[in-house]
CSV table of C-alpha atoms in Angstrom, one decimal:
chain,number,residue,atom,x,y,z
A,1,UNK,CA,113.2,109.3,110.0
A,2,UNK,CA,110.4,109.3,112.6
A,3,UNK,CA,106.9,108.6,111.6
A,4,UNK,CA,103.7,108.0,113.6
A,5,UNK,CA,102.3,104.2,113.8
A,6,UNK,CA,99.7,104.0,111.2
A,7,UNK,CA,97.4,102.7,114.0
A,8,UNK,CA,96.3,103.2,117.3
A,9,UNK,CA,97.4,100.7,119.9
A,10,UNK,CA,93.9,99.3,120.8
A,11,UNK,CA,93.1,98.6,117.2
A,12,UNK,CA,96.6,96.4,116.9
A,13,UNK,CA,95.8,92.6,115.6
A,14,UNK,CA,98.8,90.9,117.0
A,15,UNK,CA,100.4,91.7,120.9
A,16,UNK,CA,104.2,91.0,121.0
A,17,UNK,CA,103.3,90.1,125.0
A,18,UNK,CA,99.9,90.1,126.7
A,19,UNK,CA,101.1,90.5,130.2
A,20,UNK,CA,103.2,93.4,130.9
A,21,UNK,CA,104.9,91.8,133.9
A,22,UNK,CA,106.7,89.0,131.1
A,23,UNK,CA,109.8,89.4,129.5
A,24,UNK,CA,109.4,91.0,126.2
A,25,UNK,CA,109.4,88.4,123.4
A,26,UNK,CA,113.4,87.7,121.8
A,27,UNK,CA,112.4,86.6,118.6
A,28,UNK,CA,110.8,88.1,115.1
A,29,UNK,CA,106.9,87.0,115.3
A,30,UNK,CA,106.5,84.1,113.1
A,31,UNK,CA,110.1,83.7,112.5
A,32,UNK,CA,112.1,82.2,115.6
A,33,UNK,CA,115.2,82.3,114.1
A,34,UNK,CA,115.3,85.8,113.7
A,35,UNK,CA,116.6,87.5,117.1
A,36,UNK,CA,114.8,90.8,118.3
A,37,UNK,CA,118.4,91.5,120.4
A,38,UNK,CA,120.5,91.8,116.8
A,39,UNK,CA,120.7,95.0,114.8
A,40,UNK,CA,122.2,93.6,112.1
A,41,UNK,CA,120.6,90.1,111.2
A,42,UNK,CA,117.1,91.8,111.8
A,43,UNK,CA,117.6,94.6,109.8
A,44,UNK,CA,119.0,92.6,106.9
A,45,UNK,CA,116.1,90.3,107.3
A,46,UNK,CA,113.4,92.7,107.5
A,47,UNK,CA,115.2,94.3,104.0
A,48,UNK,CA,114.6,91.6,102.2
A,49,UNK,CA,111.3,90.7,103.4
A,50,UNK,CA,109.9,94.0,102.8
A,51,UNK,CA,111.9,96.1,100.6
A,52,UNK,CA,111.3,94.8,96.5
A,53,UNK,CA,115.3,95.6,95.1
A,54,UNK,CA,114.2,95.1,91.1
A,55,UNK,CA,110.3,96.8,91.8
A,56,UNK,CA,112.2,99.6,93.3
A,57,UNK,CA,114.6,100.1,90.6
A,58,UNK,CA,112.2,100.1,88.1
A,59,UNK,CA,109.6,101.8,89.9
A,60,UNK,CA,110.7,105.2,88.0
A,61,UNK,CA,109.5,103.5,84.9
A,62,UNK,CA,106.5,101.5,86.0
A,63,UNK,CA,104.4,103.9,85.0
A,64,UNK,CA,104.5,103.2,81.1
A,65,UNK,CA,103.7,99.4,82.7
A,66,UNK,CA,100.4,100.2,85.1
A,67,UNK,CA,98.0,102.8,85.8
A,68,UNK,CA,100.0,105.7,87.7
A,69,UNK,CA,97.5,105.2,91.1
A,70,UNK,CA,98.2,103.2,94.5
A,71,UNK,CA,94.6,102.8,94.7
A,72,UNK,CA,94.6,100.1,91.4
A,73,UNK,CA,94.1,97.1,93.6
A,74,UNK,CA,91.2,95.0,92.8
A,75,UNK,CA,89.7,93.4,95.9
A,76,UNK,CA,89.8,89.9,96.7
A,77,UNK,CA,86.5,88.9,95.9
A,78,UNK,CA,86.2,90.8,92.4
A,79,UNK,CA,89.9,88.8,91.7
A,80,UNK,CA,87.9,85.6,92.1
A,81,UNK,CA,85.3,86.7,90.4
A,82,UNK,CA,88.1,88.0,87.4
A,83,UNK,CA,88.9,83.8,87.9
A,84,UNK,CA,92.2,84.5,89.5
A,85,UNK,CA,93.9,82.1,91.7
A,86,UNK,CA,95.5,83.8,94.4
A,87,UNK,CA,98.8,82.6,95.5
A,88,UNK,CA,100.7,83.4,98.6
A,89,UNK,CA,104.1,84.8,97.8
A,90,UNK,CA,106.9,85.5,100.4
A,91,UNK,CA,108.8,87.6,97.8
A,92,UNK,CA,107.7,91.0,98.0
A,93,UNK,CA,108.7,91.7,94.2
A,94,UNK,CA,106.1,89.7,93.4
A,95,UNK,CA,102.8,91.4,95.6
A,96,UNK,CA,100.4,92.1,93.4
A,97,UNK,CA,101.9,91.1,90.8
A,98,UNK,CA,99.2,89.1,88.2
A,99,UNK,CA,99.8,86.6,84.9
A,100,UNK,CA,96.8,85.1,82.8
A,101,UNK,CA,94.5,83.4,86.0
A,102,UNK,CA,97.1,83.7,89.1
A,103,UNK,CA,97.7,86.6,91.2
A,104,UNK,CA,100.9,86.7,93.7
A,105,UNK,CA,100.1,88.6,97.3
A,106,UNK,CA,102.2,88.6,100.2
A,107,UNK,CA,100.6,87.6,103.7
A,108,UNK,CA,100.7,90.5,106.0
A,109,UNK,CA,103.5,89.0,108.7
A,110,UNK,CA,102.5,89.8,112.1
A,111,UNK,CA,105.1,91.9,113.5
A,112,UNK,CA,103.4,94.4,111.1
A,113,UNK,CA,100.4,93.7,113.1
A,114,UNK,CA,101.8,95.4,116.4
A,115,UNK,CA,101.4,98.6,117.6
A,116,UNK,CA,104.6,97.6,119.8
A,117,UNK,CA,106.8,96.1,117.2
A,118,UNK,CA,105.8,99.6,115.0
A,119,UNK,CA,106.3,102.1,117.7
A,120,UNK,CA,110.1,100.1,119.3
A,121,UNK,CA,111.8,99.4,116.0
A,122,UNK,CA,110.2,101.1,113.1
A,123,UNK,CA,108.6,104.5,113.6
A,124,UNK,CA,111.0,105.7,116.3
A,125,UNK,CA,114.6,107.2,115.7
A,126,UNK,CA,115.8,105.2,118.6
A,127,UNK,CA,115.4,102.2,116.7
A,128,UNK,CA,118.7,99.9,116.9
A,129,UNK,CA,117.7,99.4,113.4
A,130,UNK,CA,119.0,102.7,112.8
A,131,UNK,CA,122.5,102.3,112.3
A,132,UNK,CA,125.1,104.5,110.8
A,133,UNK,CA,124.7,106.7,107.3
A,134,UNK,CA,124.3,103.7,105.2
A,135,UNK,CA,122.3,101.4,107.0
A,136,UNK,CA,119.7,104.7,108.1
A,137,UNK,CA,119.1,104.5,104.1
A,138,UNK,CA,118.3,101.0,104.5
A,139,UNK,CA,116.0,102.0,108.0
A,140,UNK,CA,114.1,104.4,105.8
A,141,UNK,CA,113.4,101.8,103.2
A,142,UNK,CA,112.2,99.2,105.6
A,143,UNK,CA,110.4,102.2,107.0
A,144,UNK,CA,108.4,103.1,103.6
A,145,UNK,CA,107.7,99.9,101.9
A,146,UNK,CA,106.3,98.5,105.2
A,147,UNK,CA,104.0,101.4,105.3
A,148,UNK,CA,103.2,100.8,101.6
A,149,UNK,CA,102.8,97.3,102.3
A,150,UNK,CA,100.0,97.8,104.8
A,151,UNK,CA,98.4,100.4,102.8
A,152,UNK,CA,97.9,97.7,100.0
A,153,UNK,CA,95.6,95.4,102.3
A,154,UNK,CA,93.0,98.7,102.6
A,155,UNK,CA,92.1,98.0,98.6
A,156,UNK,CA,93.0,94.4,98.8
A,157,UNK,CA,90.4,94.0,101.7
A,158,UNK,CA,87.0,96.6,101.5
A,159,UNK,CA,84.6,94.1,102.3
A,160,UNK,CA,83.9,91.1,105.0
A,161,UNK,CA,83.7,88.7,102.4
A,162,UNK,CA,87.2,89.7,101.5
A,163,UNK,CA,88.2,89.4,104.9
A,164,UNK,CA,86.9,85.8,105.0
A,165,UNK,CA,89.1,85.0,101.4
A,166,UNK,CA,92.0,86.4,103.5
A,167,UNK,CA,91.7,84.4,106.3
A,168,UNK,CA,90.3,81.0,105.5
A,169,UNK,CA,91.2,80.6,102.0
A,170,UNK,CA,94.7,82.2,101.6
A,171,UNK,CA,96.0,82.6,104.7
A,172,UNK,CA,97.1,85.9,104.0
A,173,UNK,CA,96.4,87.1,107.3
A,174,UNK,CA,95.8,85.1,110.9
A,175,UNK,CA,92.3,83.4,110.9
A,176,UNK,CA,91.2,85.3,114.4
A,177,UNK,CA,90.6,88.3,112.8
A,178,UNK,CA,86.8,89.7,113.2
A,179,UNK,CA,85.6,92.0,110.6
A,180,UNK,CA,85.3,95.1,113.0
A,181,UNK,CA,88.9,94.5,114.7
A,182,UNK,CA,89.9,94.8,110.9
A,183,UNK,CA,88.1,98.0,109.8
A,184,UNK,CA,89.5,99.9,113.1
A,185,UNK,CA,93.0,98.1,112.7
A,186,UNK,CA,93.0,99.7,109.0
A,187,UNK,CA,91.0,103.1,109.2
A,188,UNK,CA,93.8,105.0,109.0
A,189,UNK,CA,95.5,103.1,106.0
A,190,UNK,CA,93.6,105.1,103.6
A,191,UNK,CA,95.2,108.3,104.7
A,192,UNK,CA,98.2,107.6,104.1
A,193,UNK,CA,99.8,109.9,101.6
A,194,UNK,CA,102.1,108.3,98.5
A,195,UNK,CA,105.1,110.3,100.0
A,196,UNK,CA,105.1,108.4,102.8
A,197,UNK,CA,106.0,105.0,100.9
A,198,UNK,CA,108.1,103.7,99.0
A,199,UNK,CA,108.2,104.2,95.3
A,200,UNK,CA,106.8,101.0,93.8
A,201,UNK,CA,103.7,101.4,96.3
A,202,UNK,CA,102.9,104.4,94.2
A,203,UNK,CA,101.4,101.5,91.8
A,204,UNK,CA,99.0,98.7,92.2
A,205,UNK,CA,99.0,95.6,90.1
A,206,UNK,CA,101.3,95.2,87.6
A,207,UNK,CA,101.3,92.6,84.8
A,208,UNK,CA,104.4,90.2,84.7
A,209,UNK,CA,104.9,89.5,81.1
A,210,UNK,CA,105.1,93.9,80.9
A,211,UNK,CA,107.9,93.4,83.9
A,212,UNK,CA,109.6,90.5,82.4
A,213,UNK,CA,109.3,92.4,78.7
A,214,UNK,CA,111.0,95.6,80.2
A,215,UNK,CA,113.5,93.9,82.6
A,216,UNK,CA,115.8,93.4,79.6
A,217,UNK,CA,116.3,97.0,79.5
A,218,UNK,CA,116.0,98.5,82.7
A,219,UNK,CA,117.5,95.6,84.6
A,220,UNK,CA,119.6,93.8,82.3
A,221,UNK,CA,118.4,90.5,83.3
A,222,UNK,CA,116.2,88.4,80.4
A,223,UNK,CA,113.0,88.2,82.7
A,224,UNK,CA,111.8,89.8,85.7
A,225,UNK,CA,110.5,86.1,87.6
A,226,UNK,CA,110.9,82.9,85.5
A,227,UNK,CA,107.6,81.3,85.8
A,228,UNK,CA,108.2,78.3,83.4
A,229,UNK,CA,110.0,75.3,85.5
A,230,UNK,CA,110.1,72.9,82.0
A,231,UNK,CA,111.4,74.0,78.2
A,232,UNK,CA,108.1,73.0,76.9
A,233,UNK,CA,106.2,75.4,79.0
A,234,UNK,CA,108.3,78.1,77.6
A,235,UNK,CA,108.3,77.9,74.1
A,236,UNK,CA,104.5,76.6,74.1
A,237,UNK,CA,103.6,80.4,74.2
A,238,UNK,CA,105.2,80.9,71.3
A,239,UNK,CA,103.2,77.9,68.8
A,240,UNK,CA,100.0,79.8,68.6
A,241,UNK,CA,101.9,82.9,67.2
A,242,UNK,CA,103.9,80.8,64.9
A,243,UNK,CA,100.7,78.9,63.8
A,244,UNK,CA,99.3,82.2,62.5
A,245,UNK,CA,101.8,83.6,61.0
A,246,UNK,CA,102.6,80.0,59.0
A,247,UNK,CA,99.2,79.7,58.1
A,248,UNK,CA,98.5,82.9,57.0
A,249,UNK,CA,102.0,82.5,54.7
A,250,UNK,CA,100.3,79.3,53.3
A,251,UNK,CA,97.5,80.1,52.0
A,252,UNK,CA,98.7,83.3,50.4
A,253,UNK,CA,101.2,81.0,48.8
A,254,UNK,CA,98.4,79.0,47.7
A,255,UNK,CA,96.4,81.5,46.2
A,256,UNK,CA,99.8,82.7,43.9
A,257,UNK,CA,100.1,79.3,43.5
A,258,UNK,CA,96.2,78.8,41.7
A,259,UNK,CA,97.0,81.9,40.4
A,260,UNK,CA,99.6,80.7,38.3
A,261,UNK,CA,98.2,77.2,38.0
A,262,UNK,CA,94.8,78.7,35.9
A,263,UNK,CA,96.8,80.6,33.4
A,264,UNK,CA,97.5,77.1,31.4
A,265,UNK,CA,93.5,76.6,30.7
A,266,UNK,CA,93.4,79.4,28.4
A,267,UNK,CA,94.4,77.3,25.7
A,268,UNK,CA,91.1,75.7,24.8
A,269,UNK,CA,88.0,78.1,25.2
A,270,UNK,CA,85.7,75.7,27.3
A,271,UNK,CA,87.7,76.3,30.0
A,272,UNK,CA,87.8,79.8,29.9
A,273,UNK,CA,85.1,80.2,32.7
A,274,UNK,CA,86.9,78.4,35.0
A,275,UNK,CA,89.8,80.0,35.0
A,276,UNK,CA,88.5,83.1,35.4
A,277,UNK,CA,86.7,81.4,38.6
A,278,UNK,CA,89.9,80.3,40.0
A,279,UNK,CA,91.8,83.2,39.5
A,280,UNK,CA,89.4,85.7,40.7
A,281,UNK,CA,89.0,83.4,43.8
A,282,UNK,CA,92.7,83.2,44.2
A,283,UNK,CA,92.5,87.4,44.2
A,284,UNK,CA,90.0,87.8,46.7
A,285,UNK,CA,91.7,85.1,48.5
A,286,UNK,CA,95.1,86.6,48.8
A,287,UNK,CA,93.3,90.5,49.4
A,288,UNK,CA,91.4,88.9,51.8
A,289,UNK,CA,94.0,87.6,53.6
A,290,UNK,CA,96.4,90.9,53.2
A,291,UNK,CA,93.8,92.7,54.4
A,292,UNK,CA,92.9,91.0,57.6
A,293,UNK,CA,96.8,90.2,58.6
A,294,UNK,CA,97.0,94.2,58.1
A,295,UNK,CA,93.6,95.0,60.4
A,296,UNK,CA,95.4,92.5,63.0
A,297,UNK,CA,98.4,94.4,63.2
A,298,UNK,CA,96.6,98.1,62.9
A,299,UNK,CA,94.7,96.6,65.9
A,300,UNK,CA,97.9,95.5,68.0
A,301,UNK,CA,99.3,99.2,67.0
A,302,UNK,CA,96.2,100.7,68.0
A,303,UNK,CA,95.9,99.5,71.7
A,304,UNK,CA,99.8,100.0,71.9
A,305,UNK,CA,99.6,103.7,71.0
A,306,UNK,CA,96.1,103.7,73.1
A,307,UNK,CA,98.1,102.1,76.1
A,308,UNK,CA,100.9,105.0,75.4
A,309,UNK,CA,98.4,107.9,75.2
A,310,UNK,CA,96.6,106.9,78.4
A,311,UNK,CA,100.5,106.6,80.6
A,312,UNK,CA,101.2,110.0,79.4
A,313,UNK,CA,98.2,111.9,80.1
A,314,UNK,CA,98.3,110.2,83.3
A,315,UNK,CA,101.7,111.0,84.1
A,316,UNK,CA,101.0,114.7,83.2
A,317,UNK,CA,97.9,114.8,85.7
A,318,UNK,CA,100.6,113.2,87.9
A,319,UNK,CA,103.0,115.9,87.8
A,320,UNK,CA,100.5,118.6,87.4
A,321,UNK,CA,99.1,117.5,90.8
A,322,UNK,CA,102.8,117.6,92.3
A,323,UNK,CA,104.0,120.7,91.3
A,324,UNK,CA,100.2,121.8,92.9
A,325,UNK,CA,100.3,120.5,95.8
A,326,UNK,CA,104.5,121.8,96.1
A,327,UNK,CA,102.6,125.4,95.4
A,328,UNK,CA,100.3,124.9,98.4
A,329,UNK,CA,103.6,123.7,100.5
């Protein structure tokens, strides 16, 4: 399909050539090994740069895993300020996707930066990365989540100082960049409508233990991106869990176990009051105990069912605000 570039060509950050009069460049910006002259390595390259296979195939589902809005991207300044380390990802299944202190986001590559590379191979049906039936599928995807992919650097970027994280401290895009050639470069970014990219961009962050929990179903794979590199680092996540539970086991079998201990000192009287002592002790101990394991798990079960309300009620606005807007169309 044919779609306008998402900027104007005096706002463009990067120039494929500066003088007119010299041969147009032969290579992908930033990757020399890529040839601007071959249909089918570029488009095959460009697919897996840009387009995220497993995000896309779960992306119907994604919404029981985020909040259903494009616009839930925290900028970079307020992730530091959350303590998040950013680190630069290639892979676009992982952009924007966050664990514990460490957010993944993919640099903006440079060819997305030109207003020539946009208008000469992706927004125009005379693309040679057009193709026949099958690849024009995979044009259209390249098409969309390039367009989502930009879209996501308007949230991740709002204010100068997240301009200068960008820049100097993550490299995510090329250091020349001013603050006004940024705003005018992305003006237009905000406009653009969730039909006009690809499914997963209809989403923001998303957690990585929710995609690695739910890849078992929806992908059949047993995580979504294996973060661990060593067996200890794996199971370690699992000790403080296990800890719990076998200390909580302990001391309920310790109170059964005083329980039953105290019932041999009724047979003189003098010790009467203690056992009483013990076993009441023991009681409270072992209520106590069955009471907070239960408030721990009514808690989990809470925020779960909490979690589930929300997704729906937000998928329902969701839908409600399609068929509304297909009314008015």
């Amino acid at each position: 399909m044919s779609i306008p570039v998402p900027f104007i060509q005096e706002s463009e950050l990067y120039k494929l050539h500066n003088n007119p009069e010299e041969n147009p460049p032969l290579t992908l910006p930033g990757h020399p090994r890529v040839s601007l002259q071959d249909a089918g390595p570029l488009r095959s390259f460009l697919y897996r740069e840009l387009w995220a296979v497993d995000l896309e195939r779960m992306a119907p589902h994604l919404w029981i895993m985020s909040t259903q809005s494009s616009t839930n991207i925290t900028p970079l300044h307020q992730q530091k300020v959350k303590g998040r380390e950013i680190i630069v990802t290639e892979d676009p299944r992982l952009h924007l996707v966050w664990i514990d202190n460490r957010i993944f986001i993919k640099p903006l590559p440079r060819y997305l930066l030109s207003h020539e590379f946009w208008s000469e191979y992706l927004s125009t049906e005379q693309s040679i990365l057009r193709g026949n039936v099958h690849e024009k599928k995979t044009f259209t995807e390249i098409q969309t989540s390039a367009l989502g992919l930009l879209r996501t650097y308007y949230f991740l970027i709002r204010y100068e100082s997240d301009l200068r994280i960008a820049c100097e401290n993550s490299r995510l895009l090329p250091s020349s960049i001013s603050w006004p050639k940024f705003c005018a470069f992305s003006e237009a970014f905000s406009r653009i409508h969730d039909d006009a990219v690809s499914e997963r961009y209809h989403y923001g962050e998303l957690r990585l233990t929710r995609l690695n929990l739910y890849a078992k179903p929806l992908l059949g794979k047993f995580q979504y991106e294996r973060i661990q590199g060593q067996y200890s680092a794996f199971f370690a996540r699992f000790y403080g869990p296990l800890l719990f539970i076998f200390g909580v086991l302990s001391i309920i079998l310790n109170a059964l176990q005083v329980e039953l201990g105290v019932e041999g000192l009724l047979t003189t009287m003098q010790w009467q009051l203690l056992w009483y002592t013990c076993r009441w002790f023991a009681m409270i101990t072992l209520i106590f105990m069955c009471f907070l394991t239960l408030g721990l798990v009514s808690l989990l079960a809470g925020m779960i069912v909490d979690e589930w309300v929300f997704a729906l009620k937000e998928r329902r606005k969701k839908r409600k605000s399609w068929r509304q807007r297909d009314c008015k169309a």
